[in-house]
Amino acid sequence: MSQEQESVEQESTALEEDITEEYVVDSKNTGNIGNTVLLIVTFMVLCICTVLLVLVINLNKEVGNINAKLMTLQETGQYTAVDAQSNAVSDISGEDIDEDEAADIVAAAAIENQIVWGETESRSEGIKRVYLTFDDGPSPNTDRILDILKEYDVKATFFVVGKENYTDQYKRIVDEGHTLAMHSYSHVYKDIYSSLDAYKQDLGELRTFLYELTGVECNIVRFPGGSSNTISKVDMHTLIDYLDSENMVYYDWNVSSGDASGTYRSANQIASNVLGNIDKYNNAVVLMHDAAEKNSTVDALPTIIETILQSEDTVLLPISEDTVRVQHIR
């Protein structure tokens, strides 16, 4: 081999070694880059999975909280008073109302559905007196209630509101010997409880309305939601002082039928709520409602009345000025 050929071959060999070395280096670099990208992608996937896991856990907690709230609302009779889709609640006349008033109605219903008040009172010897009271009427059910009371020759108390087209029912309450008492004229919580003057105006309007229809000067009152309500913007003691100054007396209740706006109660449930609790008191004032949708309340009446009439040393009476005052605020 000539010297020139040998030189060319050496240069070719050297070039091949350089190319091989560069290829090996490039392969290593490419492998490193691939590993880096793989690590980054893996890290991002782990981060995304972690975020999703946290979101799922939080969502489960929220669902649990919602279910717990719904169960609580159902137990207190609040949930079905509110339409789950529109959050709408009707007033006692079936009219749509705004959200604030709807919230007030739900809050009042929760109070009114508490089955008993003042459970520490013990029954002593002697005559036991039971007072059946009906709030929010007159309604399409008023005549049915009056018919049942007449059938059993029992008198009750009707805490009424101001409604047109029920003249006969107002008069019938009075003519048949029941107590016509005042609840409120409008029954709009945000209005009547906005100030002392607003309450005076509303109650005065009802008092005049009832006097003109029946000739009765009413002086027995029940606060909407009871004296224990938390809706009023006015201190309830201020309203009570006003009633005292006008020689009017208010009555709450110590036994609830549980039929306030909210979860449907069957006639058997309502009768059980009443009959299972009246024996705790010498003077049991029972809260029920006279409203178009309260058919089960009317259906429960015969069982309630018959059971009470069959009880020893027990009488059914209408509330009068001489009735022992059952009041949540004393």
Coordinates of C-alpha atoms in Angstrom, one line a residue:
M1 CA 0.0 0.0 0.0
S2 CA 1.4 3.4 -0.9
Q3 CA 2.0 6.1 1.6
E4 CA -0.8 8.2 0.0
Q5 CA -3.4 5.4 0.2
E6 CA -2.4 4.7 3.8
S7 CA -2.9 8.4 4.7
V8 CA -6.4 8.4 3.1
E9 CA -7.4 5.3 4.9
Q10 CA -6.3 6.8 8.2
E11 CA -8.3 9.9 7.6
S12 CA -11.3 7.8 6.7
T13 CA -11.0 5.8 9.8
A14 CA -10.7 8.9 11.9
L15 CA -13.8 10.4 10.3
E16 CA -15.8 7.3 11.0
E17 CA -14.7 7.4 14.7
D18 CA -15.8 11.0 14.9
I19 CA -19.1 10.3 13.3
T20 CA -19.7 7.3 15.6
E21 CA -18.8 9.4 18.7
E22 CA -21.1 12.2 17.7
Y23 CA -24.0 9.7 17.1
V24 CA -23.5 8.2 20.5
V25 CA -23.5 11.6 22.1
D26 CA -26.6 12.7 20.2
S27 CA -28.3 9.5 21.1
K28 CA -27.6 10.0 24.8
N29 CA -28.8 13.6 24.6
T30 CA -32.0 12.5 22.8
G31 CA -32.6 9.9 25.5
N32 CA -32.1 12.4 28.2
I33 CA -34.6 14.8 26.6
G34 CA -37.1 12.0 26.2
N35 CA -36.8 11.0 29.8
T36 CA -37.2 14.7 30.9
V37 CA -40.3 15.1 28.8
L38 CA -41.7 11.8 30.2
L39 CA -41.1 13.0 33.8
I40 CA -42.8 16.3 33.1
V41 CA -45.8 14.6 31.5
T42 CA -46.0 12.1 34.4
F43 CA -45.8 15.0 36.9
M44 CA -48.6 16.9 35.2
V45 CA -50.8 13.8 35.1
L46 CA -50.2 13.3 38.8
C47 CA -51.1 16.9 39.5
I48 CA -54.3 16.7 37.5
C49 CA -55.3 13.5 39.2
T50 CA -54.6 15.0 42.6
V51 CA -56.7 18.1 41.7
L52 CA -59.6 15.9 40.4
L53 CA -59.4 13.7 43.6
V54 CA -59.6 16.8 45.8
L55 CA -62.6 18.1 43.7
V56 CA -64.4 14.8 44.0
I57 CA -63.8 14.6 47.8
N58 CA -65.1 18.2 48.2
L59 CA -68.1 17.4 46.0
N60 CA -68.9 14.4 48.1
K61 CA -68.7 16.5 51.2
E62 CA -71.1 19.1 49.7
V63 CA -73.5 16.5 48.6
G64 CA -73.4 15.1 52.1
N65 CA -74.0 18.5 53.6
I66 CA -76.9 19.1 51.2
N67 CA -78.5 15.7 52.1
A68 CA -78.1 16.4 55.8
K69 CA -79.8 19.8 55.4
L70 CA -82.6 18.3 53.4
M71 CA -83.1 15.6 56.1
T72 CA -83.2 18.4 58.7
L73 CA -85.7 20.4 56.7
Q74 CA -87.9 17.4 56.1
E75 CA -87.8 16.5 59.8
T76 CA -88.8 20.1 60.8
G77 CA -91.4 20.3 58.0
Q78 CA -89.7 23.0 56.1
Y79 CA -88.5 21.3 52.9
T80 CA -91.8 20.8 51.1
A81 CA -93.0 24.2 52.0
V82 CA -90.4 25.4 49.5
D83 CA -90.6 24.3 45.9
A84 CA -87.2 22.6 45.3
Q85 CA -87.0 24.1 41.8
S86 CA -88.3 27.6 42.1
N87 CA -87.8 28.2 45.8
A88 CA -91.4 29.6 45.8
V89 CA -93.7 29.5 48.7
S90 CA -97.4 30.5 48.5
D91 CA -99.0 32.7 51.1
I92 CA -102.2 31.6 53.0
S93 CA -104.3 32.8 50.0
G94 CA -102.2 30.7 47.5
E95 CA -100.6 33.8 46.0
D96 CA -96.9 33.9 45.0
I97 CA -94.7 36.0 47.1
D98 CA -91.1 37.2 47.2
E99 CA -88.1 35.3 48.6
D100 CA -88.0 37.3 51.8
E101 CA -91.6 36.5 52.7
A102 CA -91.1 32.9 51.6
A103 CA -88.2 32.6 54.1
D104 CA -90.3 34.1 56.8
I105 CA -93.1 31.7 56.2
V106 CA -90.7 28.7 56.3
A107 CA -89.1 30.0 59.6
A108 CA -92.6 30.5 61.2
A109 CA -93.7 27.0 60.1
A110 CA -90.6 25.5 61.8
I111 CA -91.6 27.2 65.0
E112 CA -95.3 26.2 64.7
N113 CA -94.5 22.6 63.9
Q114 CA -92.7 22.1 67.3
I115 CA -95.1 19.7 68.9
V116 CA -94.9 20.9 72.5
W117 CA -93.9 23.9 74.5
G118 CA -93.1 24.1 78.2
E119 CA -92.8 20.4 78.7
T120 CA -91.8 20.9 82.4
E121 CA -95.4 21.8 83.3
S122 CA -96.9 18.9 85.2
R123 CA -100.5 17.9 85.3
S124 CA -102.2 18.2 88.7
E125 CA -105.6 16.8 89.9
G126 CA -108.8 18.3 88.7
I127 CA -110.5 19.2 85.5
K128 CA -108.3 19.1 82.4
R129 CA -109.2 21.8 79.8
V130 CA -108.4 21.4 76.1
Y131 CA -108.7 24.3 73.6
L132 CA -108.8 23.5 69.9
T133 CA -107.5 26.6 68.0
F134 CA -107.4 27.2 64.2
D135 CA -105.1 29.8 62.6
D136 CA -105.1 31.5 59.2
G137 CA -108.8 31.0 58.2
P138 CA -111.4 31.4 56.9
S139 CA -110.8 29.0 54.0
P140 CA -112.6 26.5 51.9
N141 CA -112.2 24.1 54.8
T142 CA -113.9 26.4 57.4
D143 CA -117.4 25.1 56.9
R144 CA -116.2 21.5 57.1
I145 CA -114.5 22.2 60.4
L146 CA -117.6 24.0 61.7
D147 CA -119.8 21.1 60.6
I148 CA -117.7 18.6 62.6
L149 CA -117.6 20.9 65.7
K150 CA -121.4 21.2 65.5
E151 CA -121.8 17.5 65.1
Y152 CA -120.0 16.9 68.4
D153 CA -121.4 20.0 70.1
V154 CA -117.8 21.3 70.7
K155 CA -116.6 24.9 70.7
A156 CA -113.3 26.1 69.4
T157 CA -111.3 29.2 68.7
F158 CA -110.5 30.7 65.3
F159 CA -107.6 33.1 65.0
V160 CA -108.6 34.6 61.7
V161 CA -107.0 36.9 59.1
G162 CA -108.7 39.4 56.8
K163 CA -110.2 37.8 53.7
E164 CA -112.9 38.9 51.3
N165 CA -115.7 36.5 50.2
Y166 CA -115.9 34.7 53.6
T167 CA -118.6 36.8 55.3
D168 CA -120.8 33.8 56.0
Q169 CA -117.9 31.9 57.6
Y170 CA -117.0 34.8 59.9
K171 CA -120.6 35.1 61.0
R172 CA -121.0 31.4 61.4
I173 CA -118.1 31.2 63.8
V174 CA -119.8 33.8 66.0
D175 CA -123.3 32.5 65.6
E176 CA -122.4 29.0 66.6
G177 CA -120.7 30.0 69.8
H178 CA -117.0 29.8 68.9
T179 CA -114.4 32.4 69.8
L180 CA -113.6 34.8 67.0
A181 CA -110.0 35.9 67.6
M182 CA -107.4 37.9 65.7
H183 CA -104.3 36.7 64.0
S184 CA -103.5 39.5 61.6
Y185 CA -105.1 41.2 58.7
S186 CA -102.5 40.7 56.0
H187 CA -100.4 37.9 57.5
V188 CA -97.5 39.4 55.6
Y189 CA -94.6 39.0 58.2
K190 CA -92.3 41.6 56.6
D191 CA -95.0 44.2 56.8
I192 CA -96.7 43.6 60.1
Y193 CA -93.5 43.1 62.0
S194 CA -91.6 46.0 60.4
S195 CA -92.5 48.5 63.2
L196 CA -94.8 49.0 66.1
D197 CA -96.9 51.4 64.0
A198 CA -97.2 48.8 61.2
Y199 CA -98.4 46.1 63.7
K200 CA -100.9 48.5 65.2
Q201 CA -102.2 49.4 61.7
D202 CA -102.6 45.8 60.6
L203 CA -104.3 44.6 63.8
G204 CA -106.5 47.7 63.9
E205 CA -107.6 47.0 60.3
L206 CA -108.6 43.5 61.2
R207 CA -110.4 44.5 64.4
T208 CA -112.5 47.0 62.4
F209 CA -113.1 44.5 59.6
L210 CA -114.4 41.8 62.0
Y211 CA -116.6 44.3 64.0
E212 CA -118.2 45.5 60.8
L213 CA -119.0 42.0 59.7
T214 CA -120.0 40.4 62.9
G215 CA -120.6 43.1 65.5
V216 CA -118.0 41.5 67.8
E217 CA -115.3 43.6 69.3
C218 CA -112.4 41.1 69.4
N219 CA -109.7 41.3 72.0
I220 CA -108.0 37.9 71.9
V221 CA -104.9 37.7 69.7
R222 CA -102.3 35.3 68.4
F223 CA -99.1 36.6 66.9
P224 CA -98.3 35.2 63.5
G225 CA -95.5 32.7 64.2
G226 CA -96.3 33.0 67.9
S227 CA -94.8 35.4 70.4
S228 CA -91.6 33.3 70.2
N229 CA -91.1 34.1 66.5
T230 CA -87.6 35.4 65.4
I231 CA -89.0 37.2 62.4
S232 CA -90.2 40.5 64.0
K233 CA -87.9 43.5 63.6
V234 CA -89.7 44.9 66.7
D235 CA -89.0 43.5 70.2
M236 CA -92.0 41.3 70.9
H237 CA -92.2 42.7 74.4
T238 CA -93.0 46.1 72.8
L239 CA -95.9 44.5 70.9
I240 CA -97.1 42.7 74.0
D241 CA -97.0 46.0 75.9
Y242 CA -99.2 47.5 73.2
L243 CA -101.8 44.7 73.5
D244 CA -101.8 45.2 77.3
S245 CA -102.4 48.9 76.9
E246 CA -105.4 48.1 74.6
N247 CA -106.8 45.5 77.0
M248 CA -106.1 42.7 74.5
V249 CA -104.6 39.4 75.5
Y250 CA -102.5 37.1 73.3
Y251 CA -102.4 33.3 73.3
D252 CA -99.7 31.0 72.0
W253 CA -100.0 27.2 72.2
N254 CA -98.3 24.3 74.0
V255 CA -99.4 21.5 71.7
S256 CA -99.0 21.6 68.0
S257 CA -100.7 19.3 65.5
G258 CA -97.6 19.6 63.3
D259 CA -99.7 20.7 60.3
A260 CA -98.0 24.1 59.6
S261 CA -96.8 24.7 56.1
G262 CA -94.4 22.0 55.1
T263 CA -94.2 18.3 55.0
Y264 CA -97.5 16.6 54.5
R265 CA -99.0 15.1 57.6
S266 CA -101.6 12.4 57.4
A267 CA -104.8 12.5 59.6
N268 CA -103.3 9.8 61.8
Q269 CA -100.1 11.7 62.3
I270 CA -101.9 14.9 63.2
A271 CA -104.2 13.1 65.6
S272 CA -101.3 11.3 67.2
N273 CA -99.4 14.6 67.6
V274 CA -102.3 16.1 69.4
L275 CA -103.5 13.2 71.5
G276 CA -100.0 12.1 72.4
N277 CA -99.2 15.5 74.1
I278 CA -102.4 17.1 75.5
D279 CA -102.1 15.0 78.7
K280 CA -99.0 16.9 79.6
Y281 CA -101.0 20.0 80.5
N282 CA -103.9 21.1 82.7
N283 CA -104.6 23.7 80.0
A284 CA -103.7 22.3 76.6
V285 CA -103.9 24.9 73.8
V286 CA -103.7 23.0 70.5
L287 CA -102.5 24.7 67.4
M288 CA -104.0 23.6 64.1
H289 CA -104.5 25.4 60.8
D290 CA -107.6 26.3 58.8
A291 CA -106.4 26.4 55.2
A292 CA -107.5 25.0 51.8
E293 CA -104.6 22.5 51.6
K294 CA -105.2 21.2 55.2
N295 CA -107.7 18.5 54.4
S296 CA -105.9 16.0 56.6
T297 CA -106.3 18.4 59.6
V298 CA -110.0 18.3 59.0
D299 CA -110.0 14.5 58.6
A300 CA -108.2 14.2 62.0
L301 CA -110.8 16.2 63.9
P302 CA -113.4 13.5 64.6
T303 CA -110.7 11.1 66.1
I304 CA -109.2 14.0 68.2
I305 CA -112.6 15.1 69.5
E306 CA -114.0 11.7 70.2
T307 CA -110.9 10.6 72.1
I308 CA -110.9 13.8 74.2
L309 CA -114.6 13.6 75.0
Q310 CA -114.1 10.0 76.1
S311 CA -111.3 11.0 78.5
E312 CA -112.1 11.4 82.2
D313 CA -112.2 14.8 83.8
T314 CA -111.5 16.5 80.4
V315 CA -113.5 19.2 78.7
L316 CA -113.2 21.0 75.3
L317 CA -113.6 24.7 75.5
P318 CA -113.2 27.9 73.4
I319 CA -110.6 30.4 74.6
S320 CA -112.0 33.3 76.7
E321 CA -110.7 36.2 78.7
D322 CA -110.7 33.9 81.7
T323 CA -108.6 31.1 80.1
V324 CA -105.2 30.4 81.7
R325 CA -102.7 32.3 79.5
V326 CA -100.5 29.9 77.5
Q327 CA -97.7 32.2 76.4
H328 CA -94.2 31.6 75.1
I329 CA -93.0 35.0 76.3
R330 CA -94.0 35.8 79.9

